[in-house]
Coordinates of C-alpha atoms in Angstrom, one line a residue:
Chain A
M22 CA -18.3 48.4 6.0
H23 CA -18.3 48.4 9.5
E24 CA -15.4 49.2 11.7
F25 CA -15.6 47.6 15.2
M26 CA -14.0 47.2 18.1
I27 CA -13.7 43.3 20.8
S28 CA -12.2 43.4 22.9
G29 CA -9.5 46.3 22.1
C30 CA -9.1 45.1 19.0
R31 CA -9.6 46.8 15.8
L32 CA -12.0 44.6 13.4
L33 CA -13.2 45.1 9.6
A34 CA -15.8 43.6 8.2
V35 CA -17.0 44.3 4.8
T36 CA -21.0 42.8 3.5
E37 CA -21.9 42.6 0.4
K38 CA -25.6 41.4 -1.5
L39 CA -25.2 38.5 -3.7
P40 CA -26.4 37.8 -7.0
P41 CA -28.6 35.0 -8.4
A42 CA -26.4 32.1 -9.0
C43 CA -25.8 31.6 -12.7
K44 CA -23.4 28.1 -13.6
E45 CA -21.5 29.8 -16.2
T46 CA -20.3 33.8 -14.4
S47 CA -19.7 30.9 -10.9
R48 CA -17.8 28.9 -13.0
L49 CA -15.3 32.0 -15.3
L50 CA -15.6 33.9 -11.5
F51 CA -14.1 31.1 -10.0
E52 CA -11.4 30.1 -12.2
K53 CA -10.6 33.6 -12.5
L54 CA -9.4 33.3 -8.5
K55 CA -7.8 29.9 -9.0
M56 CA -5.5 31.2 -11.2
Q57 CA -4.3 34.3 -9.4
G58 CA -3.8 31.7 -7.1
Y59 CA -6.5 31.5 -4.3
P60 CA -7.2 28.2 -2.2
L61 CA -11.0 28.0 -3.1
T62 CA -12.4 24.5 -2.7
A63 CA -14.7 23.0 -5.3
G64 CA -18.2 21.9 -3.5
A65 CA -20.3 19.7 -5.7
S66 CA -23.3 22.2 -6.0
L67 CA -23.8 25.3 -8.2
Q68 CA -25.6 27.1 -5.4
H69 CA -21.7 26.6 -3.3
C70 CA -19.1 26.8 -5.9
H71 CA -21.5 31.1 -6.7
E72 CA -21.1 31.8 -3.2
S73 CA -17.6 31.0 -2.3
A74 CA -16.1 32.3 -5.5
H75 CA -18.1 35.8 -4.5
A76 CA -16.9 35.6 -0.8
W77 CA -13.2 35.2 -2.2
N78 CA -13.7 38.5 -5.1
L79 CA -14.5 40.2 -2.0
L80 CA -11.7 39.8 0.6
D81 CA -9.4 39.9 -3.3
R82 CA -11.4 43.8 -3.6
L83 CA -10.9 44.6 -0.3
L84 CA -7.3 42.9 -0.7
Q85 CA -6.1 45.5 -3.1
S86 CA -7.8 48.5 -2.2
Q87 CA -5.6 51.0 0.6
N88 CA -8.3 50.2 3.3
P89 CA -7.1 50.9 7.1
I90 CA -6.1 47.4 7.6
S91 CA -5.0 45.9 5.0
G92 CA -2.5 48.2 4.7
S93 CA 0.2 46.7 2.0
A94 CA -1.0 44.6 -0.4
I95 CA -1.0 41.6 0.1
R96 CA -0.6 39.3 -2.6
P97 CA -3.4 35.4 -3.6
A98 CA -0.4 33.0 -3.3
D99 CA 0.4 34.4 0.2
I100 CA -2.9 32.8 1.3
V101 CA -2.4 28.9 2.2
R102 CA -4.3 26.5 4.5
N103 CA -3.0 25.5 7.3
P104 CA -2.7 22.0 8.6
E105 CA -6.8 21.6 9.9
G106 CA -7.6 23.4 6.5
K107 CA -8.6 27.0 7.5
P108 CA -7.0 29.3 5.3
C109 CA -4.3 32.3 6.1
I110 CA -1.6 34.0 5.4
R111 CA 2.1 33.5 5.1
H112 CA 3.4 34.7 7.9
E113 CA 0.0 36.6 9.5
P114 CA 0.1 39.9 8.4
L115 CA -3.4 40.4 8.1
L116 CA -5.9 37.9 9.8
F117 CA -8.9 37.1 7.8
S118 CA -13.1 35.4 7.8
L119 CA -15.0 34.4 5.5
S120 CA -18.7 33.9 5.5
H121 CA -21.7 33.1 2.8
C122 CA -24.6 32.4 2.5
K123 CA -27.5 32.0 0.3
Y124 CA -28.0 36.4 -0.1
S125 CA -24.5 37.7 0.8
C126 CA -21.1 37.3 1.3
V127 CA -19.0 38.8 3.9
C128 CA -15.5 39.0 4.7
L129 CA -13.4 40.5 8.3
L130 CA -10.6 41.3 8.0
A131 CA -7.9 42.2 11.5
R132 CA -4.6 43.2 11.8
P133 CA -3.2 40.3 14.9
Q134 CA -1.3 43.0 17.9
S135 CA -0.6 42.0 21.2
G136 CA -3.1 38.2 21.9
L137 CA -4.7 38.3 19.0
S138 CA -4.5 34.8 17.3
G139 CA -7.6 34.5 15.4
C140 CA -10.5 36.4 14.3
G141 CA -14.1 34.6 13.2
I142 CA -17.2 35.9 10.8
D143 CA -20.6 33.7 10.1
I144 CA -23.4 35.6 8.8
E145 CA -27.1 33.2 8.7
P146 CA -30.0 34.4 7.0
V147 CA -32.9 34.5 10.4
R148 CA -34.4 30.6 9.5
Q149 CA -37.3 28.8 11.6
W150 CA -35.5 26.6 14.1
P151 CA -36.9 22.9 14.1
L152 CA -37.1 22.2 18.7
R153 CA -34.4 18.8 18.1
L154 CA -31.6 21.3 15.9
A155 CA -32.3 24.8 18.5
R156 CA -31.5 21.7 21.6
R157 CA -28.6 21.0 20.4
I158 CA -27.2 23.8 19.4
C159 CA -28.4 25.9 22.9
T160 CA -27.0 25.1 26.3
P161 CA -29.1 23.7 29.0
Q162 CA -29.9 27.1 30.1
E163 CA -29.5 29.1 26.9
Y164 CA -33.1 26.2 25.3
H165 CA -34.8 27.0 28.4
I166 CA -34.5 31.5 27.3
W167 CA -35.3 30.4 24.1
L168 CA -38.4 28.6 24.7
Q169 CA -39.3 31.9 27.2
H170 CA -38.6 34.1 24.2
H171 CA -42.0 31.9 22.1
R172 CA -38.4 29.8 20.1
D173 CA -38.1 33.3 19.1
P174 CA -36.3 32.6 15.5
D175 CA -33.5 36.5 15.4
W176 CA -32.7 35.3 18.9
I177 CA -31.7 32.0 18.1
T178 CA -30.0 32.4 15.1
R179 CA -28.3 35.6 16.2
L180 CA -26.8 33.0 18.9
F181 CA -26.1 30.2 16.6
T182 CA -23.3 32.9 14.7
C183 CA -21.6 34.4 18.4
K184 CA -21.6 30.0 18.8
E185 CA -19.7 29.6 14.8
A186 CA -17.7 33.3 14.6
W187 CA -16.7 31.9 17.4
A188 CA -15.3 28.5 17.0
K189 CA -13.1 29.7 13.5
A190 CA -12.0 32.1 15.5
C191 CA -10.2 29.9 18.3
G192 CA -9.7 27.1 14.9
I193 CA -11.9 24.5 16.5
S194 CA -14.7 23.0 15.3
L195 CA -17.8 23.3 15.9
M196 CA -18.8 20.8 18.1
D197 CA -16.4 21.7 20.0
V198 CA -18.3 25.0 21.3
L199 CA -21.8 24.4 20.8
Q200 CA -22.4 23.7 25.0
C201 CA -20.6 26.8 25.8
E202 CA -22.5 29.0 26.5
A203 CA -22.9 32.3 24.4
K204 CA -22.1 35.4 26.9
Q205 CA -19.2 34.4 27.3
M206 CA -17.6 34.8 23.6
D207 CA -15.8 38.0 22.9
V208 CA -18.7 38.2 20.5
Y209 CA -19.6 41.3 18.6
S210 CA -23.3 40.6 16.3
W211 CA -25.7 42.8 14.0
K212 CA -28.7 42.5 11.7
E213 CA -28.3 43.8 8.2
E214 CA -31.3 43.1 6.5
N215 CA -32.2 39.6 7.0
C216 CA -29.2 38.0 8.2
W217 CA -27.8 37.9 11.1
I218 CA -23.7 38.3 11.7
S219 CA -21.2 37.5 13.9
A220 CA -17.3 38.1 14.7
A221 CA -15.1 37.2 16.7
V222 CA -11.8 37.2 18.3
W223 CA -9.2 34.3 20.3
Q224 CA -6.7 36.6 22.0
K225 CA -4.0 33.6 23.7
A226 CA -4.0 35.7 26.6
R227 CA -7.0 34.8 27.8
Chain B
M29 CA -27.0 4.6 1.4
E30 CA -29.9 5.9 -1.1
N31 CA -32.0 7.3 1.9
I32 CA -28.8 8.9 3.4
I33 CA -28.3 10.2 -0.1
A34 CA -31.8 12.1 -0.4
I35 CA -31.2 13.1 2.5
L36 CA -28.1 14.6 2.1
C37 CA -30.0 16.5 -1.7
D38 CA -32.2 18.1 0.5
Y39 CA -29.0 20.2 2.2
T40 CA -26.4 20.3 -0.5
E41 CA -28.3 21.6 -3.9
T42 CA -26.6 18.7 -5.3
D43 CA -28.1 16.2 -7.4
P44 CA -27.8 12.4 -5.9
E45 CA -26.0 11.1 -8.5
H46 CA -22.9 13.6 -8.1
I47 CA -22.6 12.6 -4.5
Q48 CA -20.7 8.7 -4.2
P49 CA -19.8 7.1 -0.8
A50 CA -16.5 8.3 -1.0
S51 CA -17.7 11.8 -1.6
R52 CA -16.4 14.2 1.3
L53 CA -19.1 16.5 3.1
V54 CA -17.4 19.9 3.1
E55 CA -14.7 20.5 0.6
D56 CA -16.5 17.3 -1.1
L57 CA -20.7 19.1 -0.9
G58 CA -19.8 22.0 0.4
L59 CA -22.8 21.2 3.7
T60 CA -21.6 24.0 6.1
S61 CA -21.5 23.3 9.8
L62 CA -25.2 24.0 9.8
D63 CA -26.4 22.2 7.8
L64 CA -24.4 19.6 8.7
L65 CA -26.4 19.6 12.0
D66 CA -29.4 20.2 10.1
A67 CA -28.4 16.9 8.0
V68 CA -27.8 15.3 11.4
T69 CA -30.8 15.8 13.0
A70 CA -33.2 14.3 10.2
F71 CA -30.7 11.8 10.2
E72 CA -31.7 11.3 14.0
E73 CA -35.9 11.3 13.5
A74 CA -34.7 9.0 10.6
Y75 CA -33.2 6.2 12.0
G76 CA -34.0 7.0 15.3
L77 CA -30.5 7.6 16.9
E78 CA -29.0 9.6 18.7
I79 CA -25.6 11.8 17.5
T80 CA -23.1 13.2 19.6
D81 CA -20.7 15.9 18.9
E82 CA -17.9 14.3 19.3
D83 CA -19.6 11.4 16.8
I84 CA -20.5 14.1 14.4
K85 CA -16.5 15.2 13.9
K86 CA -15.9 12.0 13.2
M87 CA -18.6 12.2 9.9
R88 CA -16.0 13.4 7.1
T89 CA -17.9 11.3 3.8
V90 CA -21.0 10.1 3.1
Q91 CA -19.4 6.9 4.2
D92 CA -18.8 7.8 7.7
I93 CA -22.5 8.3 7.7
A94 CA -23.9 5.1 5.8
D95 CA -21.2 2.9 8.6
Y96 CA -22.3 4.6 12.2
I97 CA -26.3 4.8 10.7
Q98 CA -25.6 0.5 9.7
L99 CA -23.2 0.3 14.0
H100 CA -26.2 2.0 16.0
A101 CA -29.2 2.3 14.4

């Protein structure tokens, strides 16, 4: 469990390692969560279904626990998708964001407070970045810095998670933030094992 | 279409027979934003294209990608 502040907003992030993907276990978990009322979408791949089901299961456990952020109980049926397809809690008593990768899933919780209108989280394992892909996710200045850092995979993986978390917090497409400087975003990042995780908030007053 | 599906398979961990022209990239194939960017760079290299961020936002299905490549390659 990771508690931290971004621009005066208190947030809680919980990560969980994923077990190896198993078709039967993932299907049962997926169906259990659907039955409870969570708005999961079924991707075609077993891996996606497995990661997604575990991320939603983590959220389910957090909503049921009396952690300092969630406070009162929230029913699965209160979680809906907004017109853009982003899952949210009806009447927004609590903000949340989920992310998952092959190795772990992470859930971010925040209590709405003055000015806070969105939060987002992203987790990515450190990986190699081909030049063409790196150029696409960086501003020209960031790309230059990355080359100066000898194409450090850690540096650019973290940068990507900042932008993805920021886009999720703002409720916009990642494509709309790729040419914004990551250093200007309200983001908190940390590394767990071989994954970078970034959390971001969006405040109306900005 | 076969080549497009073959490239997408590298990012979706989905068997080719489960990918149809109407398959939605995010909802049906489970592509993340990073998977999509990765796949787009593969399409750019395979077809000699420069695909803008705005054009990526319009790509919702496999057919959208095929149409874009047919128009611009």
